[in-house]
Tab-separated table of C-alpha atoms in Angstrom:
chain	number	residue	atom	x	y	z
Z	720	MET	CA	97.902	76.845	62.407
Z	721	ARG	CA	101.105	74.868	62.754
Z	722	ALA	CA	103.149	77.900	63.842
Z	723	ASP	CA	100.808	78.443	66.797
Z	724	ARG	CA	101.033	74.758	67.658
Z	725	LEU	CA	104.840	74.829	67.605
Z	726	VAL	CA	104.908	77.809	69.971
Z	727	ALA	CA	102.409	76.048	72.239
Z	728	THR	CA	104.617	72.941	72.230
Z	729	LEU	CA	107.668	75.005	73.161
Z	730	LEU	CA	105.807	76.720	76.000
Z	731	LEU	CA	104.669	73.330	77.253
Z	732	MET	CA	108.261	72.091	77.311
Z	733	GLN	CA	109.447	75.174	79.162
Z	734	ALA	CA	106.705	74.714	81.760
Z	735	ARG	CA	107.191	70.973	82.323
Z	736	GLY	CA	110.868	70.477	81.560
Z	737	ARG	CA	110.327	67.173	79.733
Z	738	VAL	CA	107.380	65.916	77.711
Z	739	THR	CA	106.487	62.885	75.634
Z	740	ALA	CA	104.868	62.982	72.252
Z	741	ALA	CA	101.767	61.436	73.827
Z	742	GLN	CA	101.573	64.218	76.432
Z	743	VAL	CA	101.915	66.903	73.780
Z	744	ALA	CA	99.239	65.195	71.691
Z	745	ALA	CA	96.829	65.046	74.624
Z	746	GLU	CA	97.480	68.656	75.623
Z	747	LEU	CA	97.119	70.123	72.137
Z	748	GLU	CA	94.462	67.691	70.952
Z	749	VAL	CA	96.417	66.335	68.002
Z	750	SER	CA	97.585	62.861	67.049
Z	751	VAL	CA	100.762	61.385	68.538
Z	752	ALA	CA	102.272	61.291	65.061
Z	753	THR	CA	101.580	65.020	64.580
Z	754	ALA	CA	103.050	65.833	68.001
Z	755	ARG	CA	106.201	63.847	67.144
Z	756	ARG	CA	106.584	65.651	63.810
Z	757	ASP	CA	106.221	69.020	65.588
Z	758	LEU	CA	108.921	68.108	68.104
Z	759	GLU	CA	111.236	67.021	65.297
Z	760	ALA	CA	110.469	70.261	63.436
Z	761	LEU	CA	111.531	72.311	66.476
Z	762	SER	CA	114.816	70.441	66.613
Z	763	ALA	CA	115.380	70.874	62.873
Z	764	ALA	CA	114.715	74.630	63.184
Z	765	GLY	CA	117.649	75.010	65.577
Z	766	ILE	CA	115.711	75.063	68.844
Z	767	PRO	CA	117.825	73.194	71.472
Z	768	VAL	CA	115.334	70.330	71.723
Z	769	TYR	CA	116.505	66.755	72.010
Z	770	PRO	CA	114.838	63.360	72.555
Z	771	GLN	CA	115.804	60.856	75.216
Z	772	SER	CA	114.739	57.274	74.687
Z	773	GLY	CA	113.949	54.615	77.244
Z	774	ARG	CA	111.885	54.581	80.392
Z	775	GLY	CA	111.314	58.064	81.773
Z	776	GLY	CA	112.467	59.539	78.500
Z	777	GLY	CA	110.877	62.215	76.374
Z	778	TRP	CA	111.725	65.541	74.783
Z	779	SER	CA	113.582	68.302	76.666
Z	780	LEU	CA	115.279	71.629	76.100
Z	781	ILE	CA	119.049	71.169	76.345
Z	782	GLY	CA	120.291	72.143	79.795
Z	783	GLY	CA	116.864	73.465	80.711
Z	784	ALA	CA	117.341	76.255	78.180
Z	785	ARG	CA	114.619	78.795	77.587
Z	786	THR	CA	113.909	80.698	74.411
Z	787	ASP	CA	112.686	84.268	73.921
Z	788	LEU	CA	109.021	84.358	72.957
Z	789	SER	CA	108.480	88.084	73.497
Z	790	GLY	CA	108.912	88.886	69.806
Z	791	LEU	CA	110.727	92.115	70.699
Z	792	THR	CA	113.335	93.497	68.331
Z	793	ALA	CA	116.505	95.146	69.650
Z	794	GLY	CA	115.083	98.615	68.912
Z	795	GLU	CA	111.787	97.794	70.609
Z	796	THR	CA	113.632	96.471	73.651
Z	797	ARG	CA	115.696	99.651	73.949
Z	798	ALA	CA	112.623	101.881	73.562
Z	799	LEU	CA	110.701	99.900	76.183
Z	800	PHE	CA	113.428	100.224	78.795
Z	801	LEU	CA	113.968	103.926	78.009
Z	802	LEU	CA	110.261	104.622	78.586
Z	803	ALA	CA	109.576	102.264	81.477
Z	804	GLY	CA	112.913	102.581	83.249
Z	805	PRO	CA	112.362	106.062	84.769
Z	806	ALA	CA	108.882	105.093	86.009
Z	807	ALA	CA	110.319	101.960	87.626
Z	808	GLN	CA	112.244	104.182	90.050
Z	809	ALA	CA	108.982	104.824	91.894
Z	810	ALA	CA	107.076	101.628	91.088
Z	811	PRO	CA	108.414	98.406	92.649
Z	812	GLU	CA	106.030	96.289	90.552
Z	813	LEU	CA	107.361	97.768	87.322
Z	814	LYS	CA	110.959	97.311	88.451
Z	815	SER	CA	110.240	93.641	89.179
Z	816	ALA	CA	108.556	93.215	85.782
Z	817	LEU	CA	111.567	94.705	83.987
Z	818	ARG	CA	113.903	92.344	85.821
Z	819	LYS	CA	111.822	89.371	84.684
Z	820	LEU	CA	111.774	90.682	81.120
Z	821	VAL	CA	115.559	90.958	81.140
Z	822	ARG	CA	115.813	87.276	82.059
Z	823	ALA	CA	113.464	86.374	79.199
Z	824	LEU	CA	115.396	88.327	76.567
Z	825	PRO	CA	118.151	86.833	74.395
Z	826	HIS	CA	121.659	87.562	75.715
Z	827	THR	CA	122.374	89.824	72.742
Z	828	PHE	CA	119.466	92.080	73.765
Z	829	ARG	CA	120.234	92.305	77.447
Z	830	ALA	CA	122.731	95.139	77.013
Z	831	ASP	CA	119.834	97.294	75.815
Z	832	ALA	CA	118.261	96.883	79.254
Z	833	ALA	CA	120.913	99.312	80.517
Z	834	ALA	CA	118.708	102.017	78.993
Z	835	ALA	CA	116.558	101.709	82.113
Z	836	ASP	CA	119.328	103.415	84.094
Z	837	ALA	CA	120.187	105.959	81.391
Z	838	VAL	CA	117.285	108.349	81.997
Z	839	VAL	CA	115.912	110.004	85.144
Z	840	VAL	CA	112.591	111.855	85.018
Z	841	ASP	CA	112.137	114.593	87.641
Z	842	PRO	CA	108.539	115.899	87.349
Z	843	ALA	CA	109.011	118.688	89.931
Z	844	ARG	CA	109.357	122.229	88.603
Z	845	TRP	CA	112.258	124.319	89.883
Z	846	GLY	CA	111.481	125.643	93.333
Z	847	ARG	CA	108.506	123.290	93.716
Z	848	PRO	CA	108.144	120.107	95.787
Z	849	ASP	CA	107.798	116.732	94.112
Z	850	PRO	CA	104.213	116.341	92.865
Z	851	GLN	CA	102.251	113.672	94.716
Z	852	ALA	CA	99.965	111.307	92.843
Z	853	PRO	CA	96.284	111.569	93.890
Z	854	ALA	CA	95.367	109.138	96.661
Z	855	VAL	CA	92.616	107.622	94.509
Z	856	LEU	CA	94.829	107.014	91.464
Z	857	ASP	CA	95.465	103.298	92.006
Z	858	THR	CA	91.803	102.537	92.709
Z	859	VAL	CA	90.600	104.438	89.652
Z	860	ARG	CA	93.281	102.897	87.450
Z	861	ARG	CA	92.228	99.394	88.489
Z	862	ALA	CA	88.604	100.257	87.772
Z	863	VAL	CA	89.517	101.482	84.280
Z	864	VAL	CA	91.502	98.329	83.488
Z	865	ASP	CA	88.951	95.963	85.052
Z	866	ARG	CA	86.006	97.774	83.416
Z	867	ARG	CA	84.215	98.388	86.732
Z	868	ARG	CA	81.806	101.221	87.517
Z	869	VAL	CA	82.719	103.519	90.403
Z	870	ARG	CA	80.944	105.864	92.770
Z	871	ILE	CA	82.859	109.061	93.478
Z	872	ASP	CA	82.557	111.986	95.873
Z	873	TYR	CA	83.528	114.938	93.708
Z	874	LEU	CA	84.463	118.422	94.914
Z	875	ARG	CA	84.150	121.374	92.556
Z	876	LYS	CA	83.826	125.070	93.380
Z	877	GLY	CA	83.010	124.208	96.988
Z	878	GLU	CA	80.164	121.880	96.004
Z	879	ARG	CA	80.321	118.167	96.811
Z	880	THR	CA	78.380	115.705	94.677
Z	881	VAL	CA	78.123	111.908	94.615
Z	882	ARG	CA	78.116	110.358	91.160
Z	883	THR	CA	78.136	106.862	89.682
Z	884	ILE	CA	80.217	106.795	86.525
Z	885	ASP	CA	81.796	104.472	83.961
Z	886	PRO	CA	85.587	105.092	83.948
Z	887	TRP	CA	86.940	104.992	80.400
Z	888	GLY	CA	90.514	106.275	80.537
Z	889	LEU	CA	93.142	108.211	82.496
Z	890	VAL	CA	95.369	111.037	81.274
Z	891	GLU	CA	98.237	112.790	83.065
Z	892	LYS	CA	98.975	116.328	81.885
Z	893	GLU	CA	101.634	118.416	83.642
Z	894	THR	CA	101.429	116.192	86.758
Z	895	VAL	CA	97.626	116.614	86.917
Z	896	TRP	CA	95.560	113.442	86.438
Z	897	TYR	CA	92.236	113.484	84.580
Z	898	LEU	CA	89.593	110.773	84.282
Z	899	ILE	CA	87.446	110.574	81.162
Z	900	ALA	CA	84.217	108.794	82.024
Z	901	GLY	CA	80.694	108.116	80.931
Z	902	THR	CA	77.857	109.552	83.012
Z	903	ASP	CA	74.084	109.774	82.750
Z	904	ARG	CA	74.697	113.131	81.036
Z	905	GLY	CA	77.239	111.830	78.556
Z	906	GLN	CA	81.024	111.956	78.517
Z	907	ARG	CA	82.637	114.041	81.271
Z	908	THR	CA	86.185	114.795	82.452
Z	909	PHE	CA	87.093	114.727	86.166
Z	910	ARG	CA	90.261	115.864	87.934
Z	911	LEU	CA	91.480	113.129	90.243
Z	912	ASP	CA	92.694	115.614	92.872
Z	913	ARG	CA	89.059	116.694	93.283
Z	914	ILE	CA	87.812	113.160	93.987
Z	915	ALA	CA	87.539	112.873	97.767
Z	916	GLU	CA	86.510	109.223	97.776
Z	917	VAL	CA	86.007	106.442	95.243
Z	918	VAL	CA	84.215	103.111	95.647
Z	919	THR	CA	84.508	100.367	93.047
Z	920	LEU	CA	81.167	98.731	92.319
Z	921	ASP	CA	80.488	95.144	91.315
Z	922	GLU	CA	79.039	96.340	88.019
Z	923	THR	CA	80.581	96.222	84.553
Z	924	ALA	CA	81.381	99.654	83.151
Z	925	ASP	CA	79.730	100.541	79.862
Z	926	ARG	CA	82.504	101.691	77.531
Z	927	PRO	CA	81.812	102.479	73.848
Z	928	ALA	CA	83.420	99.969	71.510
Z	929	ASP	CA	84.858	102.774	69.345
Z	930	PHE	CA	86.225	104.843	72.247
Z	931	ASP	CA	89.700	106.219	71.411
Z	932	LEU	CA	91.346	107.753	74.477
Z	933	GLN	CA	94.020	109.670	72.551
Z	934	ALA	CA	91.499	111.122	70.104
Z	935	GLN	CA	89.066	112.110	72.867
Z	936	TRP	CA	91.799	113.772	74.904
Z	937	SER	CA	92.978	115.742	71.850
Z	938	GLN	CA	89.436	117.070	71.412
Z	939	ILE	CA	89.225	118.003	75.109
Z	940	VAL	CA	92.541	119.882	74.924
Z	941	GLU	CA	91.397	121.718	71.800
Z	942	ARG	CA	88.157	122.800	73.491
Z	943	MET	CA	89.982	123.925	76.637
Z	944	GLU	CA	92.541	125.883	74.641
Z	945	GLY	CA	89.662	127.536	72.790
Z	946	ARG	CA	88.071	128.627	76.066
Z	947	ARG	CA	91.385	130.012	77.269
Z	948	ALA	CA	91.739	132.126	74.129
Z	949	ARG	CA	88.548	134.187	74.312
Z	950	VAL	CA	90.413	137.486	74.738
Z	951	ALA	CA	93.530	138.416	72.751
Z	952	ALA	CA	95.976	141.247	73.408
Z	953	THR	CA	98.563	142.615	71.006
Z	954	VAL	CA	101.892	143.439	72.646
Z	955	LEU	CA	105.326	144.700	71.635
Z	956	VAL	CA	108.458	143.172	73.159
Z	957	SER	CA	112.186	143.396	72.455
Z	958	PRO	CA	113.707	140.698	70.208
Z	959	GLY	CA	115.767	139.382	73.107
Z	960	LEU	CA	112.736	138.867	75.355
Z	961	ALA	CA	110.353	137.582	72.677
Z	962	PRO	CA	111.476	133.910	73.011
Z	963	ILE	CA	111.147	134.127	76.810
Z	964	LEU	CA	107.622	135.545	76.517
Z	965	ALA	CA	106.696	132.787	74.047
Z	966	ASP	CA	108.094	130.115	76.362
Z	967	GLN	CA	106.249	131.499	79.397
Z	968	GLN	CA	102.892	131.795	77.642
Z	969	GLY	CA	103.135	128.580	75.611
Z	970	ARG	CA	100.174	128.039	73.289
Z	971	ASN	CA	98.720	131.358	74.454
Z	972	CYS	CA	101.435	133.286	72.627
Z	973	THR	CA	101.880	133.805	68.891
Z	974	LEU	CA	104.851	135.791	67.628
Z	975	LEU	CA	103.575	137.848	64.678
Z	976	GLY	CA	106.877	139.279	63.425
Z	977	PRO	CA	108.884	142.513	63.655
Z	978	SER	CA	107.253	145.913	64.132
Z	979	PRO	CA	108.466	149.187	62.520
Z	980	ASP	CA	110.409	150.103	65.693
Z	981	CYS	CA	112.360	146.793	65.520
Z	982	ARG	CA	110.482	145.221	68.400
Z	983	VAL	CA	108.564	141.956	68.018
Z	984	ARG	CA	104.791	142.022	67.727
Z	985	ALA	CA	103.021	139.197	69.593
Z	986	GLN	CA	99.494	138.106	70.436
Z	987	ILE	CA	98.708	136.839	73.952
Z	988	THR	CA	95.408	135.116	74.740
Z	989	ALA	CA	93.503	134.236	77.915
Z	990	ASP	CA	89.928	133.556	78.976
Z	991	THR	CA	89.327	137.074	80.389
Z	992	ALA	CA	90.833	140.557	80.117
Z	993	LYS	CA	91.581	140.510	83.850
Z	994	MET	CA	93.546	137.255	83.542
Z	995	LEU	CA	95.481	138.695	80.613
Z	996	ALA	CA	96.374	141.770	82.651
Z	997	ARG	CA	97.617	139.612	85.529
Z	998	GLN	CA	99.789	137.569	83.175
Z	999	LEU	CA	101.357	140.673	81.623
Z	1000	ALA	CA	101.695	142.862	84.720
Z	1001	GLY	CA	104.912	141.159	85.796
Z	1002	TRP	CA	106.610	142.239	82.578
Z	1003	ALA	CA	106.140	145.923	83.517
Z	1004	GLY	CA	107.985	148.168	81.045
Z	1005	ASP	CA	109.457	145.241	79.086
Z	1006	VAL	CA	106.146	144.736	77.296
Z	1007	GLU	CA	103.924	147.402	75.728
Z	1008	VAL	CA	100.264	146.431	75.462
Z	1009	VAL	CA	98.904	147.944	72.244
Z	1010	GLY	CA	95.327	146.755	72.788
Z	1011	PRO	CA	92.536	146.076	73.268
Z	1012	ALA	CA	91.412	148.913	75.518
Z	1013	GLU	CA	89.807	146.572	78.082
Z	1014	VAL	CA	93.155	144.866	78.783
Z	1015	ARG	CA	94.923	148.213	79.121
Z	1016	SER	CA	92.184	149.346	81.534
Z	1017	GLU	CA	92.630	146.206	83.626
Z	1018	LEU	CA	96.374	146.878	83.804
Z	1019	VAL	CA	95.750	150.445	84.988
Z	1020	ALA	CA	93.294	149.202	87.625
Z	1021	LEU	CA	95.751	146.526	88.774
Z	1022	GLY	CA	98.582	149.053	89.062
Z	1023	THR	CA	96.359	151.478	90.987
Z	1024	ARG	CA	95.369	148.798	93.484
Z	1025	LEU	CA	98.985	147.802	94.005
Z	1026	VAL	CA	99.979	151.390	94.747
Z	1027	LEU	CA	97.046	152.070	97.062
Z	1028	ASP	CA	97.455	148.785	98.954
Z	1029	ASN	CA	101.102	149.571	99.662
Z	1030	LYS	CA	100.583	153.104	101.021
């Protein structure tokens, strides 16, 4: 296509500074006449290209000018710097890449690069230290991108196993990194903070052609949320505290509406009755647990142990 050839010609001029029609023809495998017409077309389109006749002449960009070939719109540029800018604070490579991108952008877009300094992302929760990325993150990330199999030492419930896997994709959720990978038993999910050691193998990873990381992760989250909702308790809480309870419990809380005594009825879920009791114990008299009986029994047992242990 001629459009592709024109872009290739422009890139060639930017790389070499000055070219002749014969050089363009040889590089792009077209006739000299076609190369000359393409160069004239660039000039006619407003690209600062001009010919210089005589010995040592050729076609050049005026003043060594460069043109933007990124294809980014102003909105896309702003969004890119808003998203990548905060991460660049901790990644020197990304900061360097953004600087180079700024130089490649048209002058009218460069003001949007200020968005990189408009947002700061602090992943640490209040009262908690800054979360540290797993030591194996960079190695695993390179293996995912390069499509290389890895051998990992994995720790889970005190058991250490060595596995050879095909890394398919990485996900960060609430500062915890997960690796979705193919194994001899099918797709599995691994926490990176449980990988004690990783070795990249000189073998190509087998990744399904139709693998969709976002879709797979959504299914994993749905399954995990289902497991965490095996037991449900109905509670009553004051209208003022209902939003706080909902915020604390997240997806595990559903506000059901007002009760006859003007309190708010809510449903709290967890994987076990004991875990539910532990989550609700801190609310003491601010929350009344209506049922089920097994959760109320766990609360009684928890309160009894607290009293006895403090005698």
